[in-house]
Short mmCIF file of C-alpha atoms and ligand atoms in Angstrom, two decimals:
data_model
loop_
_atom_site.label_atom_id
_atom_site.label_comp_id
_atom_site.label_asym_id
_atom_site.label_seq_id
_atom_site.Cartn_x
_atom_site.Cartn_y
_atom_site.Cartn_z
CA UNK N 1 33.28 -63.35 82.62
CA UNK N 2 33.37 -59.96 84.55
CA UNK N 3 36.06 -60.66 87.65
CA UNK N 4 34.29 -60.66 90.73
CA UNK N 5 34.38 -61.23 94.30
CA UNK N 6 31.80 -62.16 97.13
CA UNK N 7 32.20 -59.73 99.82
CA UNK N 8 31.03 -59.73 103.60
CA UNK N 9 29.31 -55.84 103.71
CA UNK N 10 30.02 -55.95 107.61
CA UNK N 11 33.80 -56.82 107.91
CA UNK N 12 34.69 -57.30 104.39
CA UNK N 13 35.69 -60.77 104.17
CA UNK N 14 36.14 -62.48 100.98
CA UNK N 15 33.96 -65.76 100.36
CA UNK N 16 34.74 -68.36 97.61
CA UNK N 17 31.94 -68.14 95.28
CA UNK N 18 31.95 -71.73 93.96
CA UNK N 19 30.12 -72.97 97.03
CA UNK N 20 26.64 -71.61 98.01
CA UNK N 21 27.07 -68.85 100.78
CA UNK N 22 24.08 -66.32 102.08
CA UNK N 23 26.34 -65.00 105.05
CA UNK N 24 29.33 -64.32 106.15
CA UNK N 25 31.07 -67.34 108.13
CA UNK N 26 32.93 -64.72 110.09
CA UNK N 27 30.56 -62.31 111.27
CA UNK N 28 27.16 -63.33 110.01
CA UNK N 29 26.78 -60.20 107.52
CA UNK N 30 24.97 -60.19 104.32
CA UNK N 31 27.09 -60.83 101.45
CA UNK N 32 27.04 -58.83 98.21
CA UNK N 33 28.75 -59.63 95.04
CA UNK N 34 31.25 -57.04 93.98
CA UNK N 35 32.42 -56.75 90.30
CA UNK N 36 35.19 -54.83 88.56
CA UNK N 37 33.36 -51.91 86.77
CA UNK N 38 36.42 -50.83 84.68
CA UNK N 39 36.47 -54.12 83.54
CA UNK N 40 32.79 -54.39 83.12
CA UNK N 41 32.43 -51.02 81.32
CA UNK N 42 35.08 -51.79 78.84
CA UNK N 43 33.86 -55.19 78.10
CA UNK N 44 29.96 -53.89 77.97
CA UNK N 45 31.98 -51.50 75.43
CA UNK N 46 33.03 -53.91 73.26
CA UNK N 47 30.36 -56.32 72.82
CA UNK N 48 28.53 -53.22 71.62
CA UNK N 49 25.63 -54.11 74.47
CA UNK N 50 23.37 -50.99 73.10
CA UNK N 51 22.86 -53.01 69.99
CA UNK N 52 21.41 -55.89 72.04
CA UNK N 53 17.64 -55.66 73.00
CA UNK N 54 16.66 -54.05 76.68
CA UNK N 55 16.71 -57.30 78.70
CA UNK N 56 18.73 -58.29 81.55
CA UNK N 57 22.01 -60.18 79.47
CA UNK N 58 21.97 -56.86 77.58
CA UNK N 59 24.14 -56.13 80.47
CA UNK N 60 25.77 -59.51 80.48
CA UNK N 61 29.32 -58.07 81.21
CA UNK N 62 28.23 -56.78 84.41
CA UNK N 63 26.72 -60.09 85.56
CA UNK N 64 29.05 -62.42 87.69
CA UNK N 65 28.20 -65.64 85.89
CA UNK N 66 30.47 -68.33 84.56
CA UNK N 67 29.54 -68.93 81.11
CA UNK N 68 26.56 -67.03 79.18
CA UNK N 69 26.13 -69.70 76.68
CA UNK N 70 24.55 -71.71 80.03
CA UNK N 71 22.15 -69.09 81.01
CA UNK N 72 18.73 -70.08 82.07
CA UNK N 73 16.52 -67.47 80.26
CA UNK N 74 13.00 -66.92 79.68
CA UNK N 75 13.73 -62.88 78.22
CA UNK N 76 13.04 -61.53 81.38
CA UNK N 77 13.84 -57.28 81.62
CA UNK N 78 13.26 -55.16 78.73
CA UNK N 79 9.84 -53.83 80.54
CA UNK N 80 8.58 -50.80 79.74
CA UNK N 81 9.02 -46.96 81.18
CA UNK N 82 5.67 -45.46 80.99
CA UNK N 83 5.70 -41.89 80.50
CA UNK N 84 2.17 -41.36 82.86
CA UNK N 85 0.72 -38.00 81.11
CA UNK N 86 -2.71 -38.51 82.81
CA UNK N 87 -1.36 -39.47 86.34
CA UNK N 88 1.13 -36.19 86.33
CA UNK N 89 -1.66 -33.54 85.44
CA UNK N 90 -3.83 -35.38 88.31
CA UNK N 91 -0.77 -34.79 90.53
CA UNK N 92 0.54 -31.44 89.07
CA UNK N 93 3.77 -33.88 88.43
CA UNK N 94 6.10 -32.48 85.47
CA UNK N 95 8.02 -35.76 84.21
CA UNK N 96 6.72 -38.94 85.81
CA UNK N 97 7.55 -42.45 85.22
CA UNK N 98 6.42 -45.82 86.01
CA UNK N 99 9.10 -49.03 85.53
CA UNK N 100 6.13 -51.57 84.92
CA UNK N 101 8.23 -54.79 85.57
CA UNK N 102 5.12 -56.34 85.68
CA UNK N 103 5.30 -57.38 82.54
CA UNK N 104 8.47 -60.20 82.99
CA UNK N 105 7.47 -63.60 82.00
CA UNK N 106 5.82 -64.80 85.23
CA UNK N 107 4.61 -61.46 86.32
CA UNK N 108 6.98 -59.51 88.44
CA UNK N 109 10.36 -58.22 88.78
CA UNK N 110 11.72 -61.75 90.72
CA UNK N 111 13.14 -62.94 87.41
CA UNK N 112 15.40 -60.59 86.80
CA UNK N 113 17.03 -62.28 89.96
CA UNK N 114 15.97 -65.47 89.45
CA UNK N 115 17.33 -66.09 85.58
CA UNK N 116 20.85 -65.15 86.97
CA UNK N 117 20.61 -67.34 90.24
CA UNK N 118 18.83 -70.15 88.78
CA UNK N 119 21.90 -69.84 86.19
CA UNK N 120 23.98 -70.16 89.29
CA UNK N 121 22.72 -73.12 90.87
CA UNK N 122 23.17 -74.87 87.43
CA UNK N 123 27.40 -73.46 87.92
CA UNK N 124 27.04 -74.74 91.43
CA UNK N 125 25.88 -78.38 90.16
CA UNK N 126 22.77 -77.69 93.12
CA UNK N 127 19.88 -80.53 92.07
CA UNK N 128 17.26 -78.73 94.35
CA UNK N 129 16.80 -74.97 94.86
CA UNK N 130 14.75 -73.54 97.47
CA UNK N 131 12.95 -70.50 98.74
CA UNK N 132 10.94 -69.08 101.25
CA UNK N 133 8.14 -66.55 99.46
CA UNK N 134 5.01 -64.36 100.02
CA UNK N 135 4.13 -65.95 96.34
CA UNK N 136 5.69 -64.23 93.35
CA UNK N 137 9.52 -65.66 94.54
CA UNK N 138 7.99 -69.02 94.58
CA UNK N 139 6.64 -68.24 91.13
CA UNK N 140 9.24 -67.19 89.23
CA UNK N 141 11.91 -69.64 91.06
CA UNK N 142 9.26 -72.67 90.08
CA UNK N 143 9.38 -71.64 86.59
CA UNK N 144 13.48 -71.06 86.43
CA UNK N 145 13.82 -74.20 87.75
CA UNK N 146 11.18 -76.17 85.20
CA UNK N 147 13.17 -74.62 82.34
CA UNK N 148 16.54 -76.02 84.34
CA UNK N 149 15.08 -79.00 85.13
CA UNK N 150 15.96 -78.56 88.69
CA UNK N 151 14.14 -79.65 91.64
CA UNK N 152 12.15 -76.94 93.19
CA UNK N 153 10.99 -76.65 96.68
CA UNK N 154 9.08 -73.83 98.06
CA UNK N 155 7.86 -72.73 101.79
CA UNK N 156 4.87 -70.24 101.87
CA UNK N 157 2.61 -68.43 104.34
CA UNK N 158 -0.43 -70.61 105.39
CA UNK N 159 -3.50 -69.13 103.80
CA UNK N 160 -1.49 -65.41 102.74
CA UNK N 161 -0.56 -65.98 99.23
CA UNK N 162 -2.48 -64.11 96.40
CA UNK N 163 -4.33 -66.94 94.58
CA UNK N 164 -2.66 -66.38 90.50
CA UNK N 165 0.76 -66.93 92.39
CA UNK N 166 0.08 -70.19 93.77
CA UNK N 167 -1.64 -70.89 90.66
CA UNK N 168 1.94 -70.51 88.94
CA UNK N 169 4.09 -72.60 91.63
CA UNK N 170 1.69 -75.27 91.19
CA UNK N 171 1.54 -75.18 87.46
CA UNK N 172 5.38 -75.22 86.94
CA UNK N 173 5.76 -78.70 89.13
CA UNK N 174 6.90 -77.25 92.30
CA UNK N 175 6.81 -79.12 95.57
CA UNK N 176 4.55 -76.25 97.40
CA UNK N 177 4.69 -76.48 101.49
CA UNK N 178 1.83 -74.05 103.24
CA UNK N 179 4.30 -73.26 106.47
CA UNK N 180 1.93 -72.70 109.70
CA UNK N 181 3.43 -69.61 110.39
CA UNK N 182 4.26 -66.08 108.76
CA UNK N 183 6.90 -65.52 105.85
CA UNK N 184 9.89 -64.68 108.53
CA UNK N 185 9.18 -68.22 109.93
CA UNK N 186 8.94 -69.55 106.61
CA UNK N 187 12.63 -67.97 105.61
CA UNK N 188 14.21 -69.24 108.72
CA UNK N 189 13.34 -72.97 108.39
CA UNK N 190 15.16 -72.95 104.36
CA UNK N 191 18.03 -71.27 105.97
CA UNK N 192 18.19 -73.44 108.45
CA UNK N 193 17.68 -76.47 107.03
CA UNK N 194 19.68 -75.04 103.37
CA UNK N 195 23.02 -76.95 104.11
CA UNK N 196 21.37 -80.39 106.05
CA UNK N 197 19.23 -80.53 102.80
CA UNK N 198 21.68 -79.66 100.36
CA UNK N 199 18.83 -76.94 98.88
CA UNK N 200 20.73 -73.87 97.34
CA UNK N 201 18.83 -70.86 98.21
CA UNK N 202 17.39 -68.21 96.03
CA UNK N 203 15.41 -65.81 98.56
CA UNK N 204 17.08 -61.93 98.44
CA UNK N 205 20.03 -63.01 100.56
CA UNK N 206 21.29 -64.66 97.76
CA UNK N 207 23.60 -61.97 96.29
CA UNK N 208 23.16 -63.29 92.83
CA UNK N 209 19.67 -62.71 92.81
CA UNK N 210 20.36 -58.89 93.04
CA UNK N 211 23.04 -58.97 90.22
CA UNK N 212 20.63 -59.71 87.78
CA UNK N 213 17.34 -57.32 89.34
CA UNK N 214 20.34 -54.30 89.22
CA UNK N 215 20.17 -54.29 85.40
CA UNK N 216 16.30 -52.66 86.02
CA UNK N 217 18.33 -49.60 87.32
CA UNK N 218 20.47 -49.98 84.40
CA UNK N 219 17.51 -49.84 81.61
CA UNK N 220 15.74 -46.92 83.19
CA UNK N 221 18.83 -44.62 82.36
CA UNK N 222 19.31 -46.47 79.08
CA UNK N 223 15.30 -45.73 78.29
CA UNK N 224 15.56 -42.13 79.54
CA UNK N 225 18.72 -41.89 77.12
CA UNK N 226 21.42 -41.23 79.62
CA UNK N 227 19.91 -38.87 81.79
CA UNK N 228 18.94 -40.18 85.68
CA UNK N 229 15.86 -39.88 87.57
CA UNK N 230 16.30 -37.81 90.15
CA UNK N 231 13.47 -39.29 92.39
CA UNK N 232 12.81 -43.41 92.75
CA UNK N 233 10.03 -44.44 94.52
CA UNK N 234 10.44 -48.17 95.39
CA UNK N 235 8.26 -50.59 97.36
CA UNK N 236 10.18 -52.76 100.06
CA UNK N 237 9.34 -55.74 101.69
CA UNK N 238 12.99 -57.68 102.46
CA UNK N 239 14.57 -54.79 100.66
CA UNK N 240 16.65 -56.62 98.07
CA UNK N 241 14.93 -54.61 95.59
CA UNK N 242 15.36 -50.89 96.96
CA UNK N 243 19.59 -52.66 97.77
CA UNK N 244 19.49 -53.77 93.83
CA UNK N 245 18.28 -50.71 92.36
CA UNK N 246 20.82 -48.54 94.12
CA UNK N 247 23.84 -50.64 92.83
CA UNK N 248 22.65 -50.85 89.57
CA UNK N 249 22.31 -46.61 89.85
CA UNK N 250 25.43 -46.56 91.63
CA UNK N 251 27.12 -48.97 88.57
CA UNK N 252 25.83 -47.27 85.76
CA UNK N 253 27.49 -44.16 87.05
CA UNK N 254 30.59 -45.61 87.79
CA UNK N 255 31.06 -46.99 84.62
CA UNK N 256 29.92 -43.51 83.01
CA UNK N 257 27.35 -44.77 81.48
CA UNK N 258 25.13 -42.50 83.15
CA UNK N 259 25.85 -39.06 85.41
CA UNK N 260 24.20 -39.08 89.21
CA UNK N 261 21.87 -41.28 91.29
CA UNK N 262 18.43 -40.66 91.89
CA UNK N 263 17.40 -39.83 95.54
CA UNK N 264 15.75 -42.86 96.83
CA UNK N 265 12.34 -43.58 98.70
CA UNK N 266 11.70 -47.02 99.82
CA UNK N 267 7.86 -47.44 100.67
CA UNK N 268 6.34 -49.98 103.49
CA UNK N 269 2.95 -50.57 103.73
CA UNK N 270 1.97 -49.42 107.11
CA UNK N 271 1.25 -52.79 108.89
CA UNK N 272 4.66 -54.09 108.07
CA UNK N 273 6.91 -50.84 108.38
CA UNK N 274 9.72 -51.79 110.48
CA UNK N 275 12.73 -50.35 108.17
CA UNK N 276 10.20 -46.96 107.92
CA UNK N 277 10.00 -47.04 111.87
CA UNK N 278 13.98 -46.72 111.62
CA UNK N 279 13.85 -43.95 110.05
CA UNK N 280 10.88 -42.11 111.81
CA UNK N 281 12.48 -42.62 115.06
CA UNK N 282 16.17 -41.95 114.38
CA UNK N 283 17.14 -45.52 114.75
CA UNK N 284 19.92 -47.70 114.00
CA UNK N 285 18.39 -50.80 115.67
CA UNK N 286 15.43 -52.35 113.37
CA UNK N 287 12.65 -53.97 115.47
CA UNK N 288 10.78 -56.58 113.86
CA UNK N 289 7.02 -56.69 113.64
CA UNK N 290 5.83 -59.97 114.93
CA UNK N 291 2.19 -59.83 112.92
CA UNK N 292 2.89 -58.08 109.70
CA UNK N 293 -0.51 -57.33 107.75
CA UNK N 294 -1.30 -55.46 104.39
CA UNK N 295 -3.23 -56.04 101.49
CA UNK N 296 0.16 -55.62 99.69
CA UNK N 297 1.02 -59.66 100.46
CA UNK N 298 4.32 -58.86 98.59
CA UNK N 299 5.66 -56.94 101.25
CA UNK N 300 4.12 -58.03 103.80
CA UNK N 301 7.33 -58.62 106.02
CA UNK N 302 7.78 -58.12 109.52
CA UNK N 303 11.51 -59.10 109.85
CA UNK N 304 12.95 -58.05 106.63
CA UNK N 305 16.33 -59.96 106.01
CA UNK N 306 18.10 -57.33 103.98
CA UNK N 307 17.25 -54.56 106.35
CA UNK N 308 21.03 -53.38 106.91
CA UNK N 309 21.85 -53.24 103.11
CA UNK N 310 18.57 -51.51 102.75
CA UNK N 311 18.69 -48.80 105.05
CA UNK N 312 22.26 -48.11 104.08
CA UNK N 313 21.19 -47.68 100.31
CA UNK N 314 18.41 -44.97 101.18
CA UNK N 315 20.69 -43.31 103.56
CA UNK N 316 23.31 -43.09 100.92
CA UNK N 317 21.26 -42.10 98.03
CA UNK N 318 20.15 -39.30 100.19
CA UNK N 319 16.21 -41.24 100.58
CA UNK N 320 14.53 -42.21 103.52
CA UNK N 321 11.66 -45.19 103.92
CA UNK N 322 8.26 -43.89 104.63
CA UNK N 323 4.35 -45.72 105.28
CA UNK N 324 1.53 -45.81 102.98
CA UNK N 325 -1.92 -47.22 104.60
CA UNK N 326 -3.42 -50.54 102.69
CA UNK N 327 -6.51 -47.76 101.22
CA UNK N 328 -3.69 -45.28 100.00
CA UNK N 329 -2.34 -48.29 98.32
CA UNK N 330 -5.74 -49.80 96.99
CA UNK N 331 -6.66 -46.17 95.68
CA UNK N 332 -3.15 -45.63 93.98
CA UNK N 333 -3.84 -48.92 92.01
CA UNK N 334 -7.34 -48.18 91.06
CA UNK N 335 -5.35 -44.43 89.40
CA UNK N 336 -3.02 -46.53 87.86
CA UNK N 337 -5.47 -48.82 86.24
CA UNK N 338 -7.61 -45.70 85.66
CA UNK N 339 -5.99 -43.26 84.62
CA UNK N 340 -2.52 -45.32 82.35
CA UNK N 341 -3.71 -48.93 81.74
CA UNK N 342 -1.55 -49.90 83.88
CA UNK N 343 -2.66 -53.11 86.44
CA UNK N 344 -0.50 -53.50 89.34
CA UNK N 345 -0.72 -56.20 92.18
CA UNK N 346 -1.27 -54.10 95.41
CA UNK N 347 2.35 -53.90 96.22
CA UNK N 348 2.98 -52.87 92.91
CA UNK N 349 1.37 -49.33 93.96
CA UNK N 350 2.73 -49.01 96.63
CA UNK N 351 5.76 -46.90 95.13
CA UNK N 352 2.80 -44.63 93.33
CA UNK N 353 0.96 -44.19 97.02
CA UNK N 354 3.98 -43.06 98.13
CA UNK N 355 4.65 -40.05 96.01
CA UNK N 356 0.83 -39.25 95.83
CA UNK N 357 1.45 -38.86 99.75
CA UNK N 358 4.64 -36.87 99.34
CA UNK N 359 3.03 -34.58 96.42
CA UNK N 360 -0.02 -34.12 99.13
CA UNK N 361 2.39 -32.98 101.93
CA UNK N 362 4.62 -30.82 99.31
CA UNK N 363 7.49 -33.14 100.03
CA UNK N 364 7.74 -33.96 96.49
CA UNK N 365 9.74 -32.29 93.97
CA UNK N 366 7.17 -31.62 91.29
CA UNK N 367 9.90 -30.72 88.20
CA UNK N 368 11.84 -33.80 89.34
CA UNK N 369 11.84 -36.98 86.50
CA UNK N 370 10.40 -38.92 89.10
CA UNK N 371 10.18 -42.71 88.68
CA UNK N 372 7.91 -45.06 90.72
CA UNK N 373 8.61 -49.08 90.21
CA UNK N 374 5.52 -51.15 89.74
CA UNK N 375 7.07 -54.63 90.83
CA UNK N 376 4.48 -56.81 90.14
CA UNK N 377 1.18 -57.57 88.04
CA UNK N 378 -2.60 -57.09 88.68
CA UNK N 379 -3.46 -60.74 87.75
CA UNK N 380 -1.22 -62.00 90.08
CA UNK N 381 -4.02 -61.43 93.05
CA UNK N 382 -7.36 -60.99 91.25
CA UNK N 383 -9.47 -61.76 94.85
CA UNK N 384 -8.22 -58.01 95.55
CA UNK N 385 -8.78 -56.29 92.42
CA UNK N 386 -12.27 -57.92 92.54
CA UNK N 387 -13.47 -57.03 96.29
CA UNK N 388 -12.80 -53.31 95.27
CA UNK N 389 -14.71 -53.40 92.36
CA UNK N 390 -18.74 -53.07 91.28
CA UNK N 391 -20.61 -56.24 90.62
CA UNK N 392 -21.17 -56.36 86.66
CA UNK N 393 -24.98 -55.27 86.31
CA UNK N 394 -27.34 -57.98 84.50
CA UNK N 395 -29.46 -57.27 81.82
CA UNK N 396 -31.68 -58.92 79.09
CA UNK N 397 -30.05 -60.14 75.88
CA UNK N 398 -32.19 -56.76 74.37
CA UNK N 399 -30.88 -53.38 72.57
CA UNK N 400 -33.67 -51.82 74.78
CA UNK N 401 -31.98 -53.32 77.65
CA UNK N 402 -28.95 -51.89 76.84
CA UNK N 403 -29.90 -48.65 76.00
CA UNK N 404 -31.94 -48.39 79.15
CA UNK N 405 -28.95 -48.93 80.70
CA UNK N 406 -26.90 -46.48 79.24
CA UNK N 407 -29.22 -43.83 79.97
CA UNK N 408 -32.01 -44.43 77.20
CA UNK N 409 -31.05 -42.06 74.52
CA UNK N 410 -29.66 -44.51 72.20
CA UNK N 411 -25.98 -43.49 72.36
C1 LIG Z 501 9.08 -59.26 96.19
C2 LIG Z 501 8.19 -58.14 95.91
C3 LIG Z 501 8.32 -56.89 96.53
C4 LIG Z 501 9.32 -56.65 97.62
O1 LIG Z 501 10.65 -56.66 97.17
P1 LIG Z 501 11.84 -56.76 98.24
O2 LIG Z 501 13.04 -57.01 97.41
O3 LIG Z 501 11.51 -57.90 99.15
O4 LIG Z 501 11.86 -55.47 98.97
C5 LIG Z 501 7.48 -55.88 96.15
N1 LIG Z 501 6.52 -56.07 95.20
C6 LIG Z 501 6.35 -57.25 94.59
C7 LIG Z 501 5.28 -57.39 93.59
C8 LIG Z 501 7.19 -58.32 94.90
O5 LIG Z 501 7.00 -59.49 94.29
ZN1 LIG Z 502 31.71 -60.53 107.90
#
């Protein structure tokens, strides 16, 4: 096991990692684990990892857990890189990139974080775990926690969660509460009530959920064979994701298995933009929005929890956060789909709107390997995809039909 310790980010306080902790008992910061990368490089060294399949325990050595013969796996990672030839001659882009982690088992990136805290509950000897969720946490956590046999409790959004990831929460035996009230409301009655309840938490300010969604960072340099993006466009709702990314980048180049860090662009959909507000207007001070709305459901967060982390990573990586509105979104999705065969859940193109908006105000780097990280997958919310789209046509069970239809020359 990779030494490690659990580290305020505000005042740097130590915390003892065998009991469950989400903030700092001195000063209320976020926590974040913090491993020992010589150690971790050396170790990835020997156990020959590049000889293992892409997945997230290819990186195993980097991942504070206790014992990997315990793990709680379903083979989440190991998604692929698309090279997107047809999206970068529409956009004049010279090396783009989508991370499709879509494609883990329940249908977006969460279980890259949830196979490694799910693991950690088990280490904790927790009976129930917990979470607040816009719907693909709850998924993902729900299935975990079937394969753990685990008690599973989750707190969503009344009436905002896309209809395939309640469909998932259900299926895997969760105890599903509709919260009246939005997901920020939602988050601060499992913290609350996390230690009364004895429920160990697996929302983003669980630092062990972003040890394992790092290792996505981690397999885009191994997949572009060493070399690093120099652009990453990356959706953010609570911002765990855009925090998890950069460590992973930050990591990887550490332990020279990779040179640089990609610049850094988180993306909020317009209606729930706080940590892009920050940035617009110079501030250190994030102001919540009390009535979040997007199509995007996934990041549809008005008080995101990780917003100090987050901004700090952008900052650092040289990034910024900027807005996308819900019909830049819906129309980068319907290029996606279009143009690569690739279906994303809304939020999932949000990274793609993004740079189409940067390319349009020639803020993009067009020569740059530019990555853009689809987080989640189409079927997760087919009500959107659906309202977007024609009606199928009717016709008669007849070749004349058909052809009639197709323009009457008998193609
Ligand atoms: C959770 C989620 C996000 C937002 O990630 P954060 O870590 O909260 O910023 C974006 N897209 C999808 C599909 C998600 O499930
Ligand atoms: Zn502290």
């Amino acid at each position: 096991m990779v030494t490690y310790e659990i580290r305020c980010i505000e005042c740097g306080e130590s915390h003892d990692p065998t009991r469950p902790a989400y903030a700092c008992t001195s000063c209320g910061g976020l926590l974040e684990a913090v491993i020992d990368e010589k150690e971790a490089a050396q170790a990835l060294d020997e156990g020959a990892f590049r000889d293992r399949p892409l997945s997230v325990w290819r990186y195993r050595e980097a991942i504070p857990v206790d014992d990997i013969s315990k793990v709680a796996s379903l083979r989440e990672g190991g998604t692929p890189l698309i090279r997107c030839r047809r999206l970068g001659e529409e956009f004049g882009l010279e090396s783009l990139w989508i991370k499709f982690d879509g494609t883990n088992p329940t249908g977006s990136f969460k279980d890259r974080g949830m196979t490694v805290g799910v693991t950690k509950a088990l280490e904790l000897g927790m009976t129930t775990v917990a979470c607040a969720s816009t719907g693909n946490t709850s998924a993902s956590l729900a299935a975990y926690a079937a394969l753990a046999d685990l008690d599973c409790v989750v707190l969503i959004p009344e009436g905002n969660v896309a209809l395939g990831k309640l469909a998932q929460a259900m299926m895997h035996g969760a105890d599903v509460l509709s919260v009246r009230g939005n997901f920020d409301q939602a988050l601060d009655v499992v913290m609350e009530a996390s230690e009364k309840l004895g429920l160990y938490v697996l929302n983003s300010v669980n630092p062990f959920r972003i040890e394992g969604q790092k290792t996505a960072a981690y397999e885009i340099c191994d997949q572009l064979k060493g070399v690093t993006p120099e652009a990453l466009y990356i959706p953010v709702g609570n911002g765990g994701n855009s925090v998890a990314y950069w460590k992973g980048f930050k990591e990887y180049d550490s332990m020279d298995l990779t040179s640089g860090c990609p610049t850094m662009r988180g993306i909020q959909a317009e209606g729930a933009a706080p940590i892009a507000a920050m940035f617009e207007e110079g501030s250190d001070h994030m102001k919540p929005v009390e009535e979040p709305e997007t199509v995007a459901t996934a990041i549809r967060i008005g008080n995101p929890a990780n917003w100090k982390k987050t901004v700090r990573a952008l900052k650092e990586s040289g990034g910024h956060a900027s807005t996308v509105t819900d019909d830049e979104i819906l129309e980068a999705q319907k290029f996606m789909a279009r143009l690569e065969g690739i279906f994303p859940e809304p939020a999932g193109a949000a990274a793609l709107a993004g740079l189409i908006k940067d390319v349009e105000e020639d803020l993009a780097d067009r020569s740059a390997v530019t990555v853009c990280v689809s987080t989640g997958h189409g079927l997760k919310d087919p009500d959107t995809a659906i309202r977007q789209s024609a009606e199928p046509r009717t016709i008669e069970a007849s070749v004349e039909a058909l052809s009639k239809l197709l323009g009457g020359d008998g193609r």
